Amino acid sequence: MGPLDTKASRRTILKTCGVGAAGITTMAGCLGDEDEIAVASMQWSEARLMGYLGYEMLQEHTDYSVGDETSLGGSRQCFEAVQNEEVDLYHIYTGGAWSELPPQRDDLISDPDELYERARDDLEEEHGLAYLEPASFDNTYAIGASSEWVNETGIETLSELADHLENGNIDITIVLGPEFQERSDGWPGLIEHYDIEEPAEDIDIQSVEADLTYEILGEDEADLGMVFSTNPNIQQFDLTVLEDDEEFFLPYNPAPLVHGETIEEYDIEEPLNEVSRSLASEEEVQELNARIDLEGEDPQDVARDHLEGNSLI
């Protein structure tokens, strides 16, 4: 097991204490310090922000002890930690829940409501996990372009990019994160969806860390690159996001994924759903991310400020 092995599973504790769904008071008397809601998150800035939004809401609106396991790891590591009852919850984005968590699914679902509902049903049926309300904002993959390249070509959509490549304009440089180059909902699926697999073979593709893409494009060291739609560096480096006009990229709306026994034993659903309801637009989240990534603020402080500003705490 992983680094959280010291946190006993709730099933094990219930068996040891000899109680079932007897209620929180009985469990608290038995569990002591183990009676804790452990909130995890993935490691990047917006994921940490989401984790702290949930953490602060549970601190404010419940009487439970709330544990900070933010920045736990990647999506799969957090998922396995929830499955194994090492933590109780983390926020996972709907596109990632659909395309990356087992079982394997290849359907491309562009409607955000349908995607959420199908992912929610699968997570409950396959894993016994509760997938709560998603936020409205969509932090999806996107292809960004340098301002110089857009000014030269006039290209604003991925269909126009596909036509450009099909016409033999393959002397371009694209920077992509290593994971994006391999994922079915990343580069391989994109070039298949837009039917540009053949010209894409001759494009200069450079592998870089995802966070470096924005600066590389902003300094005109590459023409195109993979970006995330709510990353504040899009504005910082004056980049253009090409419209995904044939709807390849899945919606990525974050929602809390909670262990089934946690949601049954603890009254935490409404505070977590209130977090999702408070985040409506990409622009709003981009501003919150800018405070973390560009201004150096602590994500927990930004989370508290957002909740206070929306009269949630």
GROMACS .gro file of C-alpha atoms in nm:
model
  313
    1MET     CA    1   0.000   0.000   0.000
    2GLY     CA    2   0.100   0.363  -0.033
    3PRO     CA    3   0.210   0.646   0.194
    4LEU     CA    4  -0.127   0.668   0.371
    5ASP     CA    5  -0.118   0.312   0.506
    6THR     CA    6  -0.133   0.444   0.863
    7LYS     CA    7  -0.490   0.557   0.807
    8ALA     CA    8  -0.696   0.246   0.878
    9SER     CA    9  -0.980   0.170   0.639
   10ARG     CA   10  -1.326   0.258   0.757
   11ARG     CA   11  -1.443  -0.100   0.697
   12THR     CA   12  -1.168  -0.232   0.922
   13ILE     CA   13  -1.250   0.021   1.193
   14LEU     CA   14  -1.621  -0.058   1.186
   15LYS     CA   15  -1.551  -0.428   1.224
   16THR     CA   16  -1.313  -0.363   1.512
   17CYS     CA   17  -1.558  -0.137   1.691
   18GLY     CA   18  -1.854  -0.361   1.632
   19VAL     CA   19  -2.078  -0.092   1.485
   20GLY     CA   20  -2.247  -0.055   1.153
   21ALA     CA   21  -2.434   0.249   1.028
   22ALA     CA   22  -2.503   0.349   1.388
   23GLY     CA   23  -2.433   0.715   1.328
   24ILE     CA   24  -2.154   0.964   1.361
   25THR     CA   25  -2.165   1.004   1.741
   26THR     CA   26  -2.114   0.633   1.805
   27MET     CA   27  -1.834   0.614   1.552
   28ALA     CA   28  -1.660   0.921   1.693
   29GLY     CA   29  -1.649   0.769   2.038
   30CYS     CA   30  -1.491   0.457   1.896
   31LEU     CA   31  -1.262   0.599   1.634
   32GLY     CA   32  -1.103   0.894   1.810
   33ASP     CA   33  -0.847   1.058   1.581
   34GLU     CA   34  -0.930   0.815   1.300
   35ASP     CA   35  -1.276   0.974   1.261
   36GLU     CA   36  -1.147   1.203   0.988
   37ILE     CA   37  -1.252   1.303   0.640
   38ALA     CA   38  -0.928   1.293   0.439
   39VAL     CA   39  -0.944   1.533   0.141
   40ALA     CA   40  -0.695   1.460  -0.137
   41SER     CA   41  -0.613   1.632  -0.464
   42MET     CA   42  -0.395   1.595  -0.766
   43GLN     CA   43  -0.072   1.794  -0.765
   44TRP     CA   44  -0.122   2.081  -1.010
   45SER     CA   45  -0.243   2.425  -0.906
   46GLU     CA   46  -0.609   2.412  -1.005
   47ALA     CA   47  -0.648   2.062  -0.861
   48ARG     CA   48  -0.499   2.183  -0.532
   49LEU     CA   49  -0.741   2.478  -0.540
   50MET     CA   50  -1.034   2.239  -0.581
   51GLY     CA   51  -0.905   2.025  -0.296
   52TYR     CA   52  -0.881   2.323  -0.062
   53LEU     CA   53  -1.226   2.450  -0.160
   54GLY     CA   54  -1.368   2.117  -0.044
   55TYR     CA   55  -1.143   2.107   0.261
   56GLU     CA   56  -1.243   2.455   0.379
   57MET     CA   57  -1.615   2.392   0.324
   58LEU     CA   58  -1.605   2.073   0.530
   59GLN     CA   59  -1.408   2.248   0.802
   60GLU     CA   60  -1.668   2.524   0.818
   61HIS     CA   61  -1.993   2.331   0.775
   62THR     CA   62  -1.935   1.999   0.954
   63ASP     CA   63  -1.818   1.890   1.297
   64TYR     CA   64  -1.581   1.629   1.154
   65SER     CA   65  -1.205   1.641   1.167
   66VAL     CA   66  -1.082   1.714   0.813
   67GLY     CA   67  -0.744   1.586   0.698
   68ASP     CA   68  -0.530   1.762   0.436
   69GLU     CA   69  -0.398   1.515   0.178
   70THR     CA   70  -0.385   1.764  -0.109
   71SER     CA   71  -0.113   1.722  -0.373
   72LEU     CA   72  -0.130   1.347  -0.319
   73GLY     CA   73  -0.035   1.249  -0.675
   74GLY     CA   74  -0.174   1.191  -1.021
   75SER     CA   75  -0.536   1.111  -1.099
   76ARG     CA   76  -0.486   0.734  -1.095
   77GLN     CA   77  -0.301   0.747  -0.762
   78CYS     CA   78  -0.578   0.956  -0.605
   79PHE     CA   79  -0.842   0.724  -0.749
   80GLU     CA   80  -0.675   0.418  -0.604
   81ALA     CA   81  -0.638   0.592  -0.267
   82VAL     CA   82  -1.015   0.658  -0.260
   83GLN     CA   83  -1.086   0.301  -0.367
   84ASN     CA   84  -0.862   0.164  -0.093
   85GLU     CA   85  -1.013   0.396   0.171
   86GLU     CA   86  -0.676   0.560   0.230
   87VAL     CA   87  -0.846   0.895   0.160
   88ASP     CA   88  -1.212   0.983   0.135
   89LEU     CA   89  -1.239   1.209  -0.168
   90TYR     CA   90  -1.074   1.413  -0.439
   91HIS     CA   91  -1.192   1.617  -0.737
   92ILE     CA   92  -1.159   1.448  -1.074
   93TYR     CA   93  -1.260   1.605  -1.403
   94THR     CA   94  -1.538   1.440  -1.602
   95GLY     CA   95  -1.328   1.383  -1.915
   96GLY     CA   96  -1.056   1.216  -1.709
   97ALA     CA   97  -1.306   1.009  -1.513
   98TRP     CA   98  -1.449   0.883  -1.841
   99SER     CA   99  -1.132   0.825  -2.043
  100GLU     CA  100  -0.871   0.734  -1.780
  101LEU     CA  101  -1.043   0.537  -1.504
  102PRO     CA  102  -1.134   0.170  -1.556
  103PRO     CA  103  -1.306   0.018  -1.742
  104GLN     CA  104  -1.165   0.124  -2.079
  105ARG     CA  105  -1.405   0.346  -2.276
  106ASP     CA  106  -1.352   0.484  -2.624
  107ASP     CA  107  -1.676   0.681  -2.677
  108LEU     CA  108  -1.629   1.053  -2.742
  109ILE     CA  109  -1.910   1.235  -2.562
  110SER     CA  110  -1.923   1.609  -2.627
  111ASP     CA  111  -2.234   1.685  -2.421
  112PRO     CA  112  -2.115   1.768  -2.066
  113ASP     CA  113  -2.433   1.652  -1.894
  114GLU     CA  114  -2.436   1.316  -2.071
  115LEU     CA  115  -2.066   1.267  -2.005
  116TYR     CA  116  -2.107   1.337  -1.634
  117GLU     CA  117  -2.411   1.113  -1.597
  118ARG     CA  118  -2.248   0.818  -1.772
  119ALA     CA  119  -1.925   0.859  -1.577
  120ARG     CA  120  -2.122   0.893  -1.252
  121ASP     CA  121  -2.322   0.577  -1.319
  122ASP     CA  122  -2.011   0.377  -1.413
  123LEU     CA  123  -1.819   0.490  -1.105
  124GLU     CA  124  -2.106   0.385  -0.881
  125GLU     CA  125  -2.176   0.054  -1.053
  126GLU     CA  126  -1.815  -0.052  -1.116
  127HIS     CA  127  -1.645   0.085  -0.804
  128GLY     CA  128  -1.909   0.177  -0.547
  129LEU     CA  129  -1.800   0.541  -0.553
  130ALA     CA  130  -2.018   0.853  -0.538
  131TYR     CA  131  -1.955   1.121  -0.803
  132LEU     CA  132  -2.112   1.443  -0.679
  133GLU     CA  133  -2.221   1.755  -0.869
  134PRO     CA  134  -1.976   1.894  -1.128
  135ALA     CA  135  -1.877   2.256  -1.160
  136SER     CA  136  -1.997   2.443  -1.469
  137PHE     CA  137  -1.654   2.555  -1.587
  138ASP     CA  138  -1.470   2.338  -1.840
  139ASN     CA  139  -1.093   2.302  -1.811
  140THR     CA  140  -1.046   2.094  -2.120
  141TYR     CA  141  -0.746   2.022  -2.337
  142ALA     CA  142  -0.700   2.269  -2.620
  143ILE     CA  143  -0.452   2.360  -2.893
  144GLY     CA  144  -0.299   2.701  -2.839
  145ALA     CA  145  -0.109   2.906  -3.094
  146SER     CA  146   0.138   3.190  -3.081
  147SER     CA  147   0.001   3.529  -3.178
  148GLU     CA  148   0.260   3.559  -3.454
  149TRP     CA  149   0.155   3.229  -3.612
  150VAL     CA  150  -0.216   3.319  -3.596
  151ASN     CA  151  -0.148   3.658  -3.753
  152GLU     CA  152   0.048   3.495  -4.035
  153THR     CA  153  -0.199   3.215  -4.113
  154GLY     CA  154  -0.536   3.355  -4.005
  155ILE     CA  155  -0.621   3.011  -3.861
  156GLU     CA  156  -0.866   3.013  -3.570
  157THR     CA  157  -1.017   2.662  -3.569
  158LEU     CA  158  -0.888   2.306  -3.571
  159SER     CA  159  -1.070   2.239  -3.898
  160GLU     CA  160  -0.879   2.526  -4.057
  161LEU     CA  161  -0.559   2.382  -3.914
  162ALA     CA  162  -0.645   2.044  -4.067
  163ASP     CA  163  -0.701   2.202  -4.410
  164HIS     CA  164  -0.375   2.394  -4.372
  165LEU     CA  165  -0.182   2.072  -4.309
  166GLU     CA  166  -0.361   1.881  -4.585
  167ASN     CA  167  -0.251   2.153  -4.828
  168GLY     CA  168   0.111   2.070  -4.753
  169ASN     CA  169   0.185   2.334  -4.489
  170ILE     CA  170   0.369   2.097  -4.257
  171ASP     CA  171   0.667   2.318  -4.174
  172ILE     CA  172   0.543   2.389  -3.823
  173THR     CA  173   0.658   2.305  -3.472
  174ILE     CA  174   0.419   2.171  -3.209
  175VAL     CA  175   0.505   2.127  -2.840
  176LEU     CA  176   0.313   1.859  -2.651
  177GLY     CA  177   0.325   1.713  -2.302
  178PRO     CA  178   0.437   1.348  -2.290
  179GLU     CA  179   0.104   1.225  -2.153
  180PHE     CA  180  -0.098   1.414  -2.415
  181GLN     CA  181   0.106   1.245  -2.690
  182GLU     CA  182  -0.012   0.902  -2.572
  183ARG     CA  183  -0.368   0.949  -2.449
  184SER     CA  184  -0.662   0.844  -2.666
  185ASP     CA  185  -0.827   1.178  -2.580
  186GLY     CA  186  -0.504   1.358  -2.670
  187TRP     CA  187  -0.293   1.388  -2.984
  188PRO     CA  188  -0.353   1.038  -3.134
  189GLY     CA  189  -0.729   1.079  -3.111
  190LEU     CA  190  -0.718   1.440  -3.227
  191ILE     CA  191  -0.536   1.373  -3.554
  192GLU     CA  192  -0.762   1.074  -3.624
  193HIS     CA  193  -1.076   1.276  -3.549
  194TYR     CA  194  -0.969   1.560  -3.781
  195ASP     CA  195  -0.836   1.311  -4.040
  196ILE     CA  196  -0.480   1.447  -4.049
  197GLU     CA  197  -0.284   1.137  -3.950
  198GLU     CA  198  -0.079   1.139  -4.270
  199PRO     CA  199   0.041   1.503  -4.270
  200ALA     CA  200   0.092   1.483  -3.893
  201GLU     CA  201   0.369   1.228  -3.952
  202ASP     CA  202   0.589   1.504  -4.097
  203ILE     CA  203   0.524   1.772  -3.833
  204ASP     CA  204   0.805   1.865  -3.594
  205ILE     CA  205   0.664   1.753  -3.258
  206GLN     CA  206   0.867   1.834  -2.949
  207SER     CA  207   0.798   1.682  -2.608
  208VAL     CA  208   0.802   1.934  -2.321
  209GLU     CA  209   0.658   1.961  -1.972
  210ALA     CA  210   0.304   2.092  -2.002
  211ASP     CA  211   0.375   2.401  -1.789
  212LEU     CA  212   0.651   2.513  -2.028
  213THR     CA  213   0.425   2.518  -2.333
  214TYR     CA  214   0.286   2.866  -2.268
  215GLU     CA  215   0.622   3.041  -2.242
  216ILE     CA  216   0.757   2.855  -2.546
  217LEU     CA  217   0.460   2.969  -2.755
  218GLY     CA  218   0.470   3.319  -2.610
  219GLU     CA  219   0.834   3.357  -2.713
  220ASP     CA  220   0.756   3.222  -3.064
  221GLU     CA  221   0.983   2.920  -3.016
  222ALA     CA  222   0.701   2.697  -3.144
  223ASP     CA  223   0.385   2.752  -3.345
  224LEU     CA  224   0.129   2.534  -3.166
  225GLY     CA  225   0.102   2.346  -2.837
  226MET     CA  226  -0.129   2.170  -2.597
  227VAL     CA  227  -0.278   2.400  -2.332
  228PHE     CA  228  -0.546   2.381  -2.064
  229SER     CA  229  -0.835   2.619  -2.119
  230THR     CA  230  -0.834   2.775  -1.770
  231ASN     CA  231  -0.459   2.822  -1.743
  232PRO     CA  232  -0.382   3.191  -1.678
  233ASN     CA  233  -0.068   3.173  -1.891
  234ILE     CA  234  -0.293   3.183  -2.199
  235GLN     CA  235  -0.358   3.549  -2.120
  236GLN     CA  236  -0.012   3.608  -1.975
  237PHE     CA  237   0.156   3.515  -2.306
  238ASP     CA  238  -0.123   3.644  -2.535
  239LEU     CA  239  -0.198   3.306  -2.689
  240THR     CA  240  -0.491   3.211  -2.911
  241VAL     CA  241  -0.687   2.892  -2.838
  242LEU     CA  242  -0.801   2.728  -3.163
  243GLU     CA  243  -1.170   2.645  -3.162
  244ASP     CA  244  -1.242   2.271  -3.146
  245ASP     CA  245  -1.519   2.311  -3.404
  246GLU     CA  246  -1.567   1.938  -3.462
  247GLU     CA  247  -1.595   1.872  -3.088
  248PHE     CA  248  -1.316   1.623  -3.029
  249PHE     CA  249  -1.202   1.721  -2.681
  250LEU     CA  250  -1.410   1.586  -2.396
  251PRO     CA  251  -1.561   1.828  -2.143
  252TYR     CA  252  -1.354   1.851  -1.825
  253ASN     CA  253  -1.577   1.965  -1.539
  254PRO     CA  254  -1.440   1.891  -1.191
  255ALA     CA  255  -1.656   1.702  -0.942
  256PRO     CA  256  -1.585   1.537  -0.605
  257LEU     CA  257  -1.532   1.160  -0.616
  258VAL     CA  258  -1.614   1.016  -0.273
  259HIS     CA  259  -1.580   0.669  -0.125
  260GLY     CA  260  -1.922   0.504  -0.095
  261GLU     CA  261  -1.902   0.436   0.277
  262THR     CA  262  -1.792   0.793   0.345
  263ILE     CA  263  -2.095   0.937   0.169
  264GLU     CA  264  -2.322   0.697   0.360
  265GLU     CA  265  -2.177   0.765   0.704
  266TYR     CA  266  -2.099   1.137   0.684
  267ASP     CA  267  -2.319   1.431   0.590
  268ILE     CA  268  -2.079   1.599   0.348
  269GLU     CA  269  -2.258   1.597   0.013
  270GLU     CA  270  -2.421   1.940   0.028
  271PRO     CA  271  -2.110   2.139   0.132
  272LEU     CA  272  -1.913   1.977  -0.151
  273ASN     CA  273  -2.190   2.042  -0.403
  274GLU     CA  274  -2.198   2.408  -0.297
  275VAL     CA  275  -1.834   2.435  -0.403
  276SER     CA  276  -1.922   2.315  -0.752
  277ARG     CA  277  -2.214   2.555  -0.778
  278SER     CA  278  -1.990   2.850  -0.689
  279LEU     CA  279  -1.763   2.800  -0.992
  280ALA     CA  280  -1.949   2.905  -1.304
  281SER     CA  281  -1.708   3.028  -1.569
  282GLU     CA  282  -1.367   2.957  -1.716
  283GLU     CA  283  -1.276   3.326  -1.681
  284GLU     CA  284  -1.345   3.323  -1.306
  285VAL     CA  285  -1.133   3.013  -1.252
  286GLN     CA  286  -0.858   3.149  -1.473
  287GLU     CA  287  -0.841   3.452  -1.242
  288LEU     CA  288  -0.818   3.228  -0.936
  289ASN     CA  289  -0.544   3.026  -1.103
  290ALA     CA  290  -0.359   3.346  -1.190
  291ARG     CA  291  -0.344   3.439  -0.823
  292ILE     CA  292  -0.173   3.106  -0.754
  293ASP     CA  293   0.050   3.063  -1.060
  294LEU     CA  294   0.134   3.422  -1.149
  295GLU     CA  295   0.106   3.609  -0.819
  296GLY     CA  296   0.238   3.333  -0.595
  297GLU     CA  297  -0.056   3.317  -0.353
  298ASP     CA  298  -0.117   3.004  -0.149
  299PRO     CA  299  -0.399   2.791  -0.299
  300GLN     CA  300  -0.560   2.746   0.043
  301ASP     CA  301  -0.574   3.124   0.091
  302VAL     CA  302  -0.725   3.168  -0.255
  303ALA     CA  303  -0.981   2.898  -0.180
  304ARG     CA  304  -1.087   3.063   0.145
  305ASP     CA  305  -1.110   3.403  -0.023
  306HIS     CA  306  -1.333   3.262  -0.298
  307LEU     CA  307  -1.565   3.096  -0.047
  308GLU     CA  308  -1.584   3.408   0.169
  309GLY     CA  309  -1.653   3.621  -0.138
  310ASN     CA  310  -1.946   3.395  -0.224
  311SER     CA  311  -2.077   3.397   0.138
  312LEU     CA  312  -2.016   3.023   0.170
  313ILE     CA  313  -1.801   3.048   0.481
   0.00000   0.00000   0.00000
